[in-house]
Structure formats: C-alpha cells, structure tokens
Short mmCIF file of N, CA, C and O in Angstrom, two decimals:
data_model
loop_
_atom_site.label_atom_id
_atom_site.label_comp_id
_atom_site.label_asym_id
_atom_site.label_seq_id
_atom_site.Cartn_x
_atom_site.Cartn_y
_atom_site.Cartn_z
N MET A 187 -122.24 133.39 -79.31
CA MET A 187 -122.62 132.26 -78.46
C MET A 187 -121.81 132.31 -77.17
O MET A 187 -120.62 132.60 -77.17
N LYS A 188 -122.49 132.01 -76.07
CA LYS A 188 -121.82 132.04 -74.77
C LYS A 188 -120.83 130.88 -74.66
O LYS A 188 -121.09 129.78 -75.13
N GLU A 189 -119.73 131.17 -73.99
CA GLU A 189 -118.68 130.16 -73.79
C GLU A 189 -118.75 129.61 -72.37
O GLU A 189 -118.91 130.36 -71.40
N ILE A 190 -118.63 128.29 -72.23
CA ILE A 190 -118.62 127.65 -70.91
C ILE A 190 -117.24 127.87 -70.29
O ILE A 190 -116.22 127.56 -70.90
N VAL A 191 -117.24 128.39 -69.05
CA VAL A 191 -115.98 128.65 -68.36
C VAL A 191 -115.81 127.80 -67.10
O VAL A 191 -114.72 127.75 -66.53
N LYS A 192 -116.90 127.14 -66.68
CA LYS A 192 -116.81 126.31 -65.47
C LYS A 192 -117.91 125.25 -65.51
O LYS A 192 -119.05 125.55 -65.90
N ILE A 193 -117.56 124.04 -65.11
CA ILE A 193 -118.52 122.94 -65.03
C ILE A 193 -118.40 122.34 -63.63
O ILE A 193 -117.30 121.97 -63.21
N THR A 194 -119.51 122.24 -62.94
CA THR A 194 -119.54 121.62 -61.62
C THR A 194 -120.48 120.42 -61.69
O THR A 194 -121.61 120.54 -62.16
N ILE A 195 -119.98 119.29 -61.22
CA ILE A 195 -120.79 118.07 -61.18
C ILE A 195 -120.82 117.59 -59.73
O ILE A 195 -119.77 117.31 -59.15
N LYS A 196 -122.00 117.56 -59.16
CA LYS A 196 -122.16 117.07 -57.79
C LYS A 196 -122.84 115.72 -57.84
O LYS A 196 -123.63 115.44 -58.74
N GLY A 197 -122.55 114.90 -56.86
CA GLY A 197 -123.16 113.58 -56.78
C GLY A 197 -123.39 113.17 -55.35
O GLY A 197 -122.93 113.82 -54.41
N CYS A 198 -124.13 112.09 -55.21
CA CYS A 198 -124.31 111.49 -53.89
C CYS A 198 -124.63 110.02 -54.09
O CYS A 198 -125.05 109.61 -55.16
N SER A 199 -124.39 109.27 -53.04
CA SER A 199 -124.66 107.84 -53.11
C SER A 199 -126.16 107.62 -53.11
O SER A 199 -126.94 108.47 -52.68
N GLY A 200 -126.56 106.50 -53.60
CA GLY A 200 -127.97 106.13 -53.58
C GLY A 200 -128.25 105.23 -52.40
O GLY A 200 -127.55 105.25 -51.39
N TYR A 201 -129.25 104.42 -52.57
CA TYR A 201 -129.65 103.48 -51.52
C TYR A 201 -128.52 102.48 -51.29
O TYR A 201 -128.00 101.90 -52.22
N GLY A 202 -128.11 102.33 -50.06
CA GLY A 202 -127.04 101.40 -49.74
C GLY A 202 -126.65 101.53 -48.29
O GLY A 202 -127.29 102.26 -47.52
N PRO A 203 -125.57 100.85 -47.90
CA PRO A 203 -125.13 100.89 -46.50
C PRO A 203 -124.72 102.30 -46.10
O PRO A 203 -124.06 103.01 -46.86
N VAL A 204 -125.10 102.71 -44.91
CA VAL A 204 -124.80 104.06 -44.42
C VAL A 204 -123.29 104.29 -44.33
O VAL A 204 -122.81 105.40 -44.52
N ASP A 205 -122.52 103.22 -44.07
CA ASP A 205 -121.07 103.40 -43.94
C ASP A 205 -120.39 103.63 -45.30
O ASP A 205 -119.19 103.90 -45.35
N MET A 206 -121.13 103.54 -46.40
CA MET A 206 -120.59 103.83 -47.73
C MET A 206 -121.25 105.06 -48.36
O MET A 206 -120.98 105.40 -49.50
N ALA A 207 -122.12 105.74 -47.61
CA ALA A 207 -122.83 106.92 -48.12
C ALA A 207 -121.88 108.11 -48.25
O ALA A 207 -120.94 108.27 -47.46
N TYR A 208 -122.12 108.95 -49.24
CA TYR A 208 -121.23 110.09 -49.49
C TYR A 208 -121.94 111.17 -50.30
O TYR A 208 -122.99 110.96 -50.92
N ASP A 209 -121.35 112.34 -50.31
CA ASP A 209 -121.62 113.44 -51.23
C ASP A 209 -120.29 113.78 -51.87
O ASP A 209 -119.24 113.71 -51.20
N ASP A 210 -120.31 114.17 -53.14
CA ASP A 210 -119.06 114.60 -53.76
C ASP A 210 -119.31 115.71 -54.76
O ASP A 210 -120.44 115.98 -55.16
N LYS A 211 -118.23 116.40 -55.10
CA LYS A 211 -118.31 117.55 -56.00
C LYS A 211 -117.02 117.65 -56.81
O LYS A 211 -115.92 117.65 -56.25
N LEU A 212 -117.17 117.75 -58.12
CA LEU A 212 -116.04 117.91 -59.03
C LEU A 212 -116.23 119.23 -59.78
O LEU A 212 -117.33 119.51 -60.26
N THR A 213 -115.18 120.04 -59.85
CA THR A 213 -115.25 121.33 -60.54
C THR A 213 -114.15 121.40 -61.58
O THR A 213 -112.99 121.09 -61.29
N LEU A 214 -114.54 121.81 -62.79
CA LEU A 214 -113.60 121.95 -63.92
C LEU A 214 -113.62 123.37 -64.46
O LEU A 214 -114.70 123.97 -64.59
N THR A 215 -112.45 123.88 -64.80
CA THR A 215 -112.31 125.11 -65.57
C THR A 215 -111.28 124.81 -66.66
O THR A 215 -110.66 123.73 -66.64
N PRO A 216 -111.04 125.73 -67.57
CA PRO A 216 -110.02 125.46 -68.60
C PRO A 216 -108.61 125.27 -68.03
O PRO A 216 -107.73 124.74 -68.71
N THR A 217 -108.40 125.69 -66.77
CA THR A 217 -107.05 125.59 -66.18
C THR A 217 -107.01 124.81 -64.86
O THR A 217 -105.96 124.80 -64.20
N SER A 218 -108.13 124.17 -64.48
CA SER A 218 -108.09 123.49 -63.18
C SER A 218 -109.14 122.39 -63.08
O SER A 218 -110.14 122.40 -63.79
N ILE A 219 -108.86 121.49 -62.16
CA ILE A 219 -109.82 120.45 -61.76
C ILE A 219 -109.69 120.30 -60.25
O ILE A 219 -108.58 120.31 -59.71
N SER A 220 -110.82 120.21 -59.58
CA SER A 220 -110.79 119.98 -58.13
C SER A 220 -111.90 119.00 -57.77
O SER A 220 -112.89 118.87 -58.48
N TYR A 221 -111.68 118.33 -56.65
CA TYR A 221 -112.62 117.29 -56.22
C TYR A 221 -112.68 117.24 -54.71
O TYR A 221 -111.66 117.37 -54.03
N GLU A 222 -113.90 117.02 -54.21
CA GLU A 222 -114.09 116.82 -52.78
C GLU A 222 -115.09 115.69 -52.58
O GLU A 222 -116.16 115.68 -53.18
N TYR A 223 -114.72 114.75 -51.73
CA TYR A 223 -115.53 113.58 -51.40
C TYR A 223 -115.77 113.61 -49.90
O TYR A 223 -114.82 113.61 -49.11
N LYS A 224 -117.05 113.67 -49.50
CA LYS A 224 -117.41 113.73 -48.09
C LYS A 224 -118.24 112.51 -47.73
O LYS A 224 -119.41 112.42 -48.12
N PRO A 225 -117.65 111.56 -47.00
CA PRO A 225 -118.45 110.40 -46.56
C PRO A 225 -119.41 110.81 -45.45
O PRO A 225 -119.12 111.72 -44.67
N TYR A 226 -120.55 110.14 -45.40
CA TYR A 226 -121.50 110.38 -44.33
C TYR A 226 -120.89 109.98 -42.99
O TYR A 226 -120.98 110.69 -42.01
N LEU A 227 -120.25 108.79 -42.98
CA LEU A 227 -119.52 108.32 -41.82
C LEU A 227 -118.08 108.06 -42.25
O LEU A 227 -117.83 107.17 -43.06
N GLU A 228 -117.15 108.83 -41.72
CA GLU A 228 -115.75 108.61 -42.07
C GLU A 228 -115.26 107.31 -41.46
O GLU A 228 -115.59 106.98 -40.32
N SER A 229 -114.47 106.57 -42.24
CA SER A 229 -113.87 105.34 -41.74
C SER A 229 -112.60 105.07 -42.51
O SER A 229 -112.28 105.77 -43.47
N GLU A 230 -111.91 104.02 -42.12
CA GLU A 230 -110.69 103.64 -42.83
C GLU A 230 -110.99 103.23 -44.26
O GLU A 230 -110.22 103.49 -45.17
N THR A 231 -112.14 102.61 -44.47
CA THR A 231 -112.51 102.17 -45.82
C THR A 231 -113.28 103.24 -46.60
O THR A 231 -113.49 103.08 -47.80
N ASN A 232 -113.70 104.30 -45.95
CA ASN A 232 -114.44 105.38 -46.61
C ASN A 232 -113.96 106.74 -46.09
O ASN A 232 -114.70 107.47 -45.45
N PRO A 233 -112.69 107.08 -46.40
CA PRO A 233 -112.14 108.33 -45.89
C PRO A 233 -112.54 109.53 -46.76
O PRO A 233 -112.86 109.36 -47.95
N PRO A 234 -112.52 110.72 -46.19
CA PRO A 234 -112.76 111.90 -47.02
C PRO A 234 -111.57 112.12 -47.96
O PRO A 234 -110.45 111.69 -47.68
N ARG A 235 -111.83 112.74 -49.10
CA ARG A 235 -110.77 113.06 -50.04
C ARG A 235 -110.99 114.48 -50.56
O ARG A 235 -112.12 114.89 -50.78
N LYS A 236 -109.90 115.17 -50.77
CA LYS A 236 -109.98 116.51 -51.32
C LYS A 236 -108.68 116.80 -52.05
O LYS A 236 -107.60 116.61 -51.49
N TRP A 237 -108.78 117.22 -53.29
CA TRP A 237 -107.59 117.56 -54.05
C TRP A 237 -107.93 118.58 -55.13
O TRP A 237 -109.09 118.78 -55.47
N SER A 238 -106.90 119.24 -55.64
CA SER A 238 -107.08 120.16 -56.75
C SER A 238 -105.80 120.19 -57.58
O SER A 238 -104.72 119.88 -57.08
N HIS A 239 -105.96 120.54 -58.82
CA HIS A 239 -104.84 120.59 -59.75
C HIS A 239 -105.04 121.81 -60.64
O HIS A 239 -106.08 121.98 -61.25
N ARG A 240 -104.02 122.68 -60.70
CA ARG A 240 -104.05 123.86 -61.57
C ARG A 240 -102.95 123.71 -62.61
O ARG A 240 -101.87 123.21 -62.31
N THR A 241 -103.24 124.17 -63.80
CA THR A 241 -102.26 124.03 -64.87
C THR A 241 -102.48 125.09 -65.95
O THR A 241 -103.58 125.63 -66.07
N ASN A 242 -101.44 125.35 -66.71
CA ASN A 242 -101.60 126.20 -67.89
C ASN A 242 -101.35 125.37 -69.16
O ASN A 242 -101.10 125.91 -70.22
N SER A 243 -101.45 124.08 -69.02
CA SER A 243 -101.20 123.16 -70.12
C SER A 243 -102.24 123.31 -71.24
O SER A 243 -103.44 123.23 -70.98
N PRO A 244 -101.78 123.47 -72.47
CA PRO A 244 -102.74 123.51 -73.58
C PRO A 244 -103.47 122.17 -73.76
O PRO A 244 -104.61 122.14 -74.22
N LEU A 245 -102.83 121.06 -73.37
CA LEU A 245 -103.49 119.76 -73.47
C LEU A 245 -104.67 119.65 -72.49
O LEU A 245 -105.69 119.05 -72.80
N PHE A 246 -104.51 120.23 -71.31
CA PHE A 246 -105.60 120.23 -70.34
C PHE A 246 -106.78 121.04 -70.89
O PHE A 246 -107.93 120.62 -70.80
N LYS A 247 -106.48 122.17 -71.49
CA LYS A 247 -107.53 123.00 -72.08
C LYS A 247 -108.28 122.25 -73.18
O LYS A 247 -109.50 122.32 -73.29
N VAL A 248 -107.56 121.48 -73.99
CA VAL A 248 -108.19 120.65 -75.02
C VAL A 248 -109.11 119.63 -74.36
O VAL A 248 -110.23 119.38 -74.82
N GLY A 249 -108.66 119.02 -73.27
CA GLY A 249 -109.49 118.07 -72.53
C GLY A 249 -110.74 118.73 -71.96
O GLY A 249 -111.83 118.16 -72.01
N PHE A 250 -110.58 119.95 -71.43
CA PHE A 250 -111.74 120.69 -70.93
C PHE A 250 -112.73 120.94 -72.07
O PHE A 250 -113.94 120.76 -71.90
N GLU A 251 -112.23 121.33 -73.22
CA GLU A 251 -113.10 121.58 -74.38
C GLU A 251 -113.83 120.30 -74.80
O GLU A 251 -114.97 120.35 -75.25
N ARG A 252 -113.18 119.16 -74.65
CA ARG A 252 -113.83 117.88 -74.94
C ARG A 252 -115.02 117.66 -74.00
O ARG A 252 -116.09 117.21 -74.42
N VAL A 253 -114.85 118.00 -72.73
CA VAL A 253 -115.96 117.90 -71.78
C VAL A 253 -117.07 118.87 -72.19
O VAL A 253 -118.26 118.53 -72.18
N VAL A 254 -116.69 120.08 -72.58
CA VAL A 254 -117.66 121.10 -73.00
C VAL A 254 -118.52 120.59 -74.16
O VAL A 254 -119.73 120.82 -74.19
N THR A 255 -117.93 119.86 -75.09
CA THR A 255 -118.69 119.36 -76.25
C THR A 255 -119.77 118.35 -75.84
O THR A 255 -120.71 118.13 -76.60
N THR A 256 -119.65 117.76 -74.65
CA THR A 256 -120.66 116.81 -74.18
C THR A 256 -121.81 117.50 -73.44
O THR A 256 -122.84 116.87 -73.18
N MET A 257 -121.65 118.78 -73.11
CA MET A 257 -122.64 119.47 -72.29
C MET A 257 -124.00 119.66 -72.96
O MET A 257 -125.03 119.55 -72.28
N PRO A 258 -124.10 119.89 -74.28
CA PRO A 258 -125.45 120.03 -74.85
C PRO A 258 -126.34 118.82 -74.60
O PRO A 258 -127.52 118.98 -74.25
N SER A 259 -125.81 117.62 -74.72
CA SER A 259 -126.64 116.43 -74.49
C SER A 259 -126.96 116.25 -73.01
O SER A 259 -127.97 115.63 -72.66
N VAL A 260 -126.13 116.79 -72.12
CA VAL A 260 -126.39 116.71 -70.68
C VAL A 260 -127.44 117.75 -70.29
O VAL A 260 -128.39 117.46 -69.55
N LEU A 261 -127.29 118.97 -70.80
CA LEU A 261 -128.16 120.08 -70.40
C LEU A 261 -129.51 120.09 -71.13
O LEU A 261 -130.48 120.64 -70.62
N GLU A 262 -129.56 119.51 -72.31
CA GLU A 262 -130.80 119.45 -73.09
C GLU A 262 -131.05 118.00 -73.51
O GLU A 262 -130.94 117.64 -74.68
N PRO A 263 -131.37 117.13 -72.56
CA PRO A 263 -131.46 115.70 -72.86
C PRO A 263 -132.66 115.34 -73.74
O PRO A 263 -133.72 115.95 -73.64
N GLU A 264 -132.43 114.38 -74.61
CA GLU A 264 -133.53 113.81 -75.39
C GLU A 264 -134.32 112.84 -74.52
O GLU A 264 -135.50 112.63 -74.72
N GLU A 265 -133.63 112.25 -73.57
CA GLU A 265 -134.20 111.26 -72.67
C GLU A 265 -133.98 111.75 -71.24
O GLU A 265 -132.90 112.23 -70.91
N VAL A 266 -134.98 111.69 -70.40
CA VAL A 266 -134.83 112.10 -69.02
C VAL A 266 -134.48 110.88 -68.18
O VAL A 266 -135.19 109.89 -68.19
N TRP A 267 -133.36 110.97 -67.49
CA TRP A 267 -132.90 109.86 -66.65
C TRP A 267 -133.44 110.04 -65.26
O TRP A 267 -133.17 111.02 -64.59
N GLU A 268 -134.20 109.09 -64.81
CA GLU A 268 -134.70 109.10 -63.45
C GLU A 268 -134.90 107.66 -63.00
O GLU A 268 -135.72 106.95 -63.55
N CYS A 269 -134.11 107.25 -62.06
CA CYS A 269 -134.16 105.88 -61.55
C CYS A 269 -134.44 105.93 -60.05
O CYS A 269 -134.33 106.97 -59.43
N THR A 270 -134.74 104.79 -59.50
CA THR A 270 -134.92 104.73 -58.06
C THR A 270 -133.72 104.02 -57.43
O THR A 270 -133.01 103.26 -58.09
N ASP A 271 -133.47 104.31 -56.20
CA ASP A 271 -132.41 103.66 -55.42
C ASP A 271 -131.01 103.93 -55.96
O ASP A 271 -130.09 103.15 -55.74
N VAL A 272 -130.84 105.01 -56.70
CA VAL A 272 -129.50 105.38 -57.18
C VAL A 272 -129.21 106.80 -56.71
O VAL A 272 -130.09 107.52 -56.25
N GLY A 273 -127.97 107.19 -56.87
CA GLY A 273 -127.57 108.52 -56.46
C GLY A 273 -128.03 109.60 -57.41
O GLY A 273 -128.69 109.36 -58.41
N MET A 274 -127.65 110.81 -57.07
CA MET A 274 -128.01 111.99 -57.82
C MET A 274 -126.78 112.52 -58.56
O MET A 274 -125.66 112.39 -58.07
N MET A 275 -127.01 113.07 -59.75
CA MET A 275 -125.97 113.80 -60.48
C MET A 275 -126.54 115.18 -60.76
O MET A 275 -127.61 115.32 -61.32
N ASP A 276 -125.78 116.18 -60.38
CA ASP A 276 -126.20 117.58 -60.46
C ASP A 276 -125.19 118.31 -61.33
O ASP A 276 -124.01 118.38 -60.95
N PHE A 277 -125.59 118.81 -62.49
CA PHE A 277 -124.68 119.52 -63.38
C PHE A 277 -124.99 121.01 -63.34
O PHE A 277 -126.15 121.41 -63.52
N THR A 278 -123.96 121.84 -63.13
CA THR A 278 -124.10 123.28 -63.21
C THR A 278 -123.01 123.80 -64.13
O THR A 278 -121.83 123.53 -63.91
N VAL A 279 -123.42 124.53 -65.17
CA VAL A 279 -122.49 125.10 -66.13
C VAL A 279 -122.53 126.61 -65.96
O VAL A 279 -123.61 127.21 -65.90
N THR A 280 -121.35 127.23 -65.87
CA THR A 280 -121.25 128.68 -65.78
C THR A 280 -120.67 129.19 -67.09
O THR A 280 -119.66 128.66 -67.58
N TYR A 281 -121.31 130.22 -67.63
CA TYR A 281 -120.88 130.80 -68.91
C TYR A 281 -120.05 132.06 -68.68
O TYR A 281 -120.02 132.60 -67.56
N ASP A 282 -119.40 132.51 -69.74
CA ASP A 282 -118.52 133.68 -69.64
C ASP A 282 -119.25 134.96 -69.23
O ASP A 282 -118.64 135.88 -68.72
N ASP A 283 -120.57 135.04 -69.43
CA ASP A 283 -121.33 136.21 -68.99
C ASP A 283 -121.86 136.05 -67.57
O ASP A 283 -122.72 136.80 -67.13
N LYS A 284 -121.37 135.03 -66.85
CA LYS A 284 -121.72 134.71 -65.46
C LYS A 284 -123.10 134.06 -65.31
O LYS A 284 -123.53 133.77 -64.19
N SER A 285 -123.81 133.83 -66.39
CA SER A 285 -125.08 133.12 -66.30
C SER A 285 -124.80 131.63 -66.07
O SER A 285 -123.69 131.15 -66.32
N ARG A 286 -125.83 130.92 -65.59
CA ARG A 286 -125.66 129.50 -65.27
C ARG A 286 -126.83 128.69 -65.81
O ARG A 286 -127.94 129.19 -65.95
N LYS A 287 -126.54 127.43 -66.05
CA LYS A 287 -127.57 126.45 -66.42
C LYS A 287 -127.38 125.27 -65.49
O LYS A 287 -126.25 124.81 -65.26
N HIS A 288 -128.47 124.77 -64.94
CA HIS A 288 -128.40 123.70 -63.95
C HIS A 288 -129.43 122.62 -64.30
O HIS A 288 -130.53 122.93 -64.74
N ILE A 289 -129.05 121.37 -64.09
CA ILE A 289 -129.99 120.27 -64.26
C ILE A 289 -129.60 119.15 -63.29
O ILE A 289 -128.42 118.94 -63.01
N ARG A 290 -130.61 118.47 -62.77
CA ARG A 290 -130.39 117.37 -61.81
C ARG A 290 -130.98 116.09 -62.36
O ARG A 290 -132.08 116.09 -62.92
N TYR A 291 -130.24 115.01 -62.17
CA TYR A 291 -130.69 113.69 -62.58
C TYR A 291 -130.60 112.74 -61.39
O TYR A 291 -129.72 112.88 -60.55
N TRP A 292 -131.47 111.75 -61.37
CA TRP A 292 -131.36 110.64 -60.42
C TRP A 292 -130.96 109.44 -61.24
O TRP A 292 -131.79 108.75 -61.83
N CYS A 293 -129.65 109.25 -61.37
CA CYS A 293 -129.12 108.19 -62.23
C CYS A 293 -127.65 107.94 -61.86
O CYS A 293 -127.10 108.62 -61.01
N THR A 294 -127.06 107.00 -62.54
CA THR A 294 -125.63 106.70 -62.34
C THR A 294 -124.82 107.39 -63.44
O THR A 294 -125.37 107.80 -64.47
N PRO A 295 -123.51 107.49 -63.27
CA PRO A 295 -122.67 108.08 -64.31
C PRO A 295 -122.75 107.36 -65.66
O PRO A 295 -122.44 107.96 -66.69
N SER A 296 -123.20 106.12 -65.67
CA SER A 296 -123.31 105.39 -66.93
C SER A 296 -124.31 106.03 -67.88
O SER A 296 -124.29 105.74 -69.08
N ALA A 297 -125.17 106.93 -67.39
CA ALA A 297 -126.10 107.64 -68.26
C ALA A 297 -125.39 108.67 -69.14
O ALA A 297 -125.94 109.12 -70.13
N PHE A 298 -124.16 109.02 -68.78
CA PHE A 298 -123.40 110.04 -69.50
C PHE A 298 -121.99 109.54 -69.82
O PHE A 298 -121.00 110.07 -69.32
N PRO A 299 -121.88 108.49 -70.61
CA PRO A 299 -120.56 107.86 -70.81
C PRO A 299 -119.52 108.78 -71.44
O PRO A 299 -118.37 108.77 -71.02
N GLU A 300 -119.91 109.59 -72.44
CA GLU A 300 -118.93 110.45 -73.10
C GLU A 300 -118.44 111.55 -72.16
O GLU A 300 -117.25 111.82 -72.08
N CYS A 301 -119.37 112.15 -71.45
CA CYS A 301 -119.01 113.22 -70.51
C CYS A 301 -118.09 112.68 -69.41
O CYS A 301 -117.03 113.26 -69.14
N CYS A 302 -118.49 111.59 -68.79
CA CYS A 302 -117.71 111.04 -67.68
C CYS A 302 -116.34 110.56 -68.13
O CYS A 302 -115.33 110.74 -67.43
N ALA A 303 -116.25 109.97 -69.32
CA ALA A 303 -114.95 109.53 -69.85
C ALA A 303 -114.04 110.73 -70.09
O ALA A 303 -112.85 110.69 -69.77
N ALA A 304 -114.60 111.81 -70.63
CA ALA A 304 -113.80 113.01 -70.88
C ALA A 304 -113.30 113.61 -69.57
O ALA A 304 -112.15 114.06 -69.48
N VAL A 305 -114.13 113.61 -68.54
CA VAL A 305 -113.71 114.12 -67.23
C VAL A 305 -112.64 113.22 -66.63
O VAL A 305 -111.61 113.70 -66.14
N ARG A 306 -112.85 111.90 -66.70
CA ARG A 306 -111.86 110.96 -66.13
C ARG A 306 -110.49 111.15 -66.77
O ARG A 306 -109.47 110.99 -66.10
N ASP A 307 -110.44 111.51 -68.04
CA ASP A 307 -109.16 111.74 -68.72
C ASP A 307 -108.39 112.92 -68.13
O ASP A 307 -107.18 113.03 -68.32
N LEU A 308 -109.08 113.82 -67.42
CA LEU A 308 -108.42 114.99 -66.83
C LEU A 308 -107.98 114.77 -65.39
O LEU A 308 -107.26 115.60 -64.83
N VAL A 309 -108.39 113.67 -64.78
CA VAL A 309 -108.03 113.38 -63.39
C VAL A 309 -106.55 113.00 -63.33
O VAL A 309 -106.11 112.11 -64.05
N PRO A 310 -105.77 113.68 -62.47
CA PRO A 310 -104.35 113.31 -62.34
C PRO A 310 -104.20 111.83 -61.98
O PRO A 310 -105.00 111.28 -61.22
N PHE A 311 -103.20 111.19 -62.54
CA PHE A 311 -103.03 109.74 -62.35
C PHE A 311 -102.76 109.37 -60.91
O PHE A 311 -102.90 108.21 -60.53
N THR A 312 -102.41 110.33 -60.07
CA THR A 312 -102.14 110.04 -58.66
C THR A 312 -103.41 110.04 -57.80
O THR A 312 -103.34 109.75 -56.61
N GLU A 313 -104.56 110.35 -58.42
CA GLU A 313 -105.80 110.43 -57.66
C GLU A 313 -106.75 109.31 -58.05
O GLU A 313 -106.74 108.84 -59.19
N MET A 314 -107.59 108.92 -57.10
CA MET A 314 -108.64 107.93 -57.37
C MET A 314 -109.70 108.57 -58.27
O MET A 314 -109.91 109.78 -58.21
N THR A 315 -110.37 107.76 -59.06
CA THR A 315 -111.43 108.27 -59.91
C THR A 315 -112.56 108.83 -59.05
O THR A 315 -113.04 108.14 -58.14
N PRO A 316 -112.97 110.07 -59.30
CA PRO A 316 -114.09 110.63 -58.53
C PRO A 316 -115.36 109.79 -58.69
O PRO A 316 -115.69 109.35 -59.80
N GLU A 317 -116.06 109.58 -57.60
CA GLU A 317 -117.28 108.76 -57.62
C GLU A 317 -118.31 109.31 -58.60
O GLU A 317 -119.01 108.55 -59.25
N VAL A 318 -118.40 110.61 -58.71
CA VAL A 318 -119.44 111.23 -59.55
C VAL A 318 -119.26 110.93 -61.04
O VAL A 318 -120.20 111.06 -61.80
N VAL A 319 -118.08 110.44 -61.45
CA VAL A 319 -117.86 110.06 -62.86
C VAL A 319 -117.35 108.63 -62.98
O VAL A 319 -116.91 108.20 -64.03
N ARG A 320 -117.42 107.89 -61.91
CA ARG A 320 -116.89 106.52 -61.88
C ARG A 320 -117.77 105.58 -62.71
O ARG A 320 -118.99 105.60 -62.60
N SER A 321 -117.13 104.72 -63.49
CA SER A 321 -117.86 103.76 -64.32
C SER A 321 -117.66 102.34 -63.81
O SER A 321 -116.80 102.08 -62.98
N HIS A 322 -118.44 101.43 -64.36
CA HIS A 322 -118.28 100.02 -64.04
C HIS A 322 -116.86 99.56 -64.37
O HIS A 322 -116.28 98.77 -63.64
N ASP A 323 -116.29 100.05 -65.46
CA ASP A 323 -114.92 99.68 -65.84
C ASP A 323 -113.91 100.07 -64.78
O ASP A 323 -112.93 99.36 -64.55
N ASP A 324 -114.13 101.19 -64.10
CA ASP A 324 -113.24 101.59 -63.01
C ASP A 324 -113.31 100.59 -61.88
O ASP A 324 -112.30 100.25 -61.28
N ASP A 325 -114.51 100.08 -61.59
CA ASP A 325 -114.67 99.07 -60.54
C ASP A 325 -113.94 97.79 -60.90
O ASP A 325 -113.31 97.18 -60.06
N VAL A 326 -114.01 97.38 -62.15
CA VAL A 326 -113.35 96.17 -62.61
C VAL A 326 -111.83 96.32 -62.51
O VAL A 326 -111.12 95.41 -62.07
N GLU A 327 -111.30 97.51 -62.85
CA GLU A 327 -109.86 97.74 -62.78
C GLU A 327 -109.35 97.67 -61.36
O GLU A 327 -108.23 97.30 -61.10
N ASP A 328 -110.20 98.07 -60.38
CA ASP A 328 -109.79 98.08 -58.98
C ASP A 328 -109.72 96.67 -58.38
O ASP A 328 -109.11 96.47 -57.35
N GLU A 329 -110.37 95.70 -59.01
CA GLU A 329 -110.42 94.35 -58.44
C GLU A 329 -109.12 93.60 -58.62
O GLU A 329 -108.32 93.84 -59.42
#
C-alpha cells in the first residue's frame, strides 16, 4: 500500500467583504508544517502571514500519522460537500511513489472536523490557527 508523504490543503474565502478576502495554503510532511496566508487586500486587520516549522520530533510524526488516518474519508467521501457562498477547500495528497490524489470541495472546515482538529494540533502555539482549518471554536476562543 502506498504511503502518504505530503498533504497540502488550500483554501480561500467565500462570499464576503473584499477587505477580508484571502487565499491560503497549508503543507504537512512527517517532519514539517508550513503555512501561507495571502489577503486579497493587505491591511492592518488582514495582514499576510507566512511561517514554517521543521522538526525531527517523533511526536510530530505521530500527529502527522493522525492526519493521514483522516485522509480516506476526505479523498473518498460518502457525502459530497458543496455549498454556496462559502470558500473552497482543496486537498492534495502525495504518495511515496510520487503519485497524487486531489479533490476540491466548496465548504467550510467544519465538514472535516477530525482532519482539521488533527492539523490544528500540529500548529506551533506561537502561530494563529490557519484559516483553512479554522473552526467555530477557534472564533469563540479569540473573542
């Protein structure tokens, strides 16, 4: 069986104010996590963000494997998520033989609670939660 070696999740804002519009991309490997947030219009309240974290921690690898266990339900959904006026979530998985699997949804991160929670657990505590995996609970904590 092929092993997942990289997971890329891209997102974008849905219908809303142009000053809050964005594209973002999160990339995971067994030894790294990186994130880039590009606002449509940069401002003090919507600045660009870019960070990466590399590690050889066995705990990080366990966390990556936890994300990997959520990929079958993301890549082979029983239910197709497609909503209007919401952003896009784009999943690309790269396998050890360099092959890829890609799927796009028009939905919010709440459609994938286990996957997004597993990814959020890998985000360094010094960084804001990436929009592409942000949940309603993250919004409540920020208030």
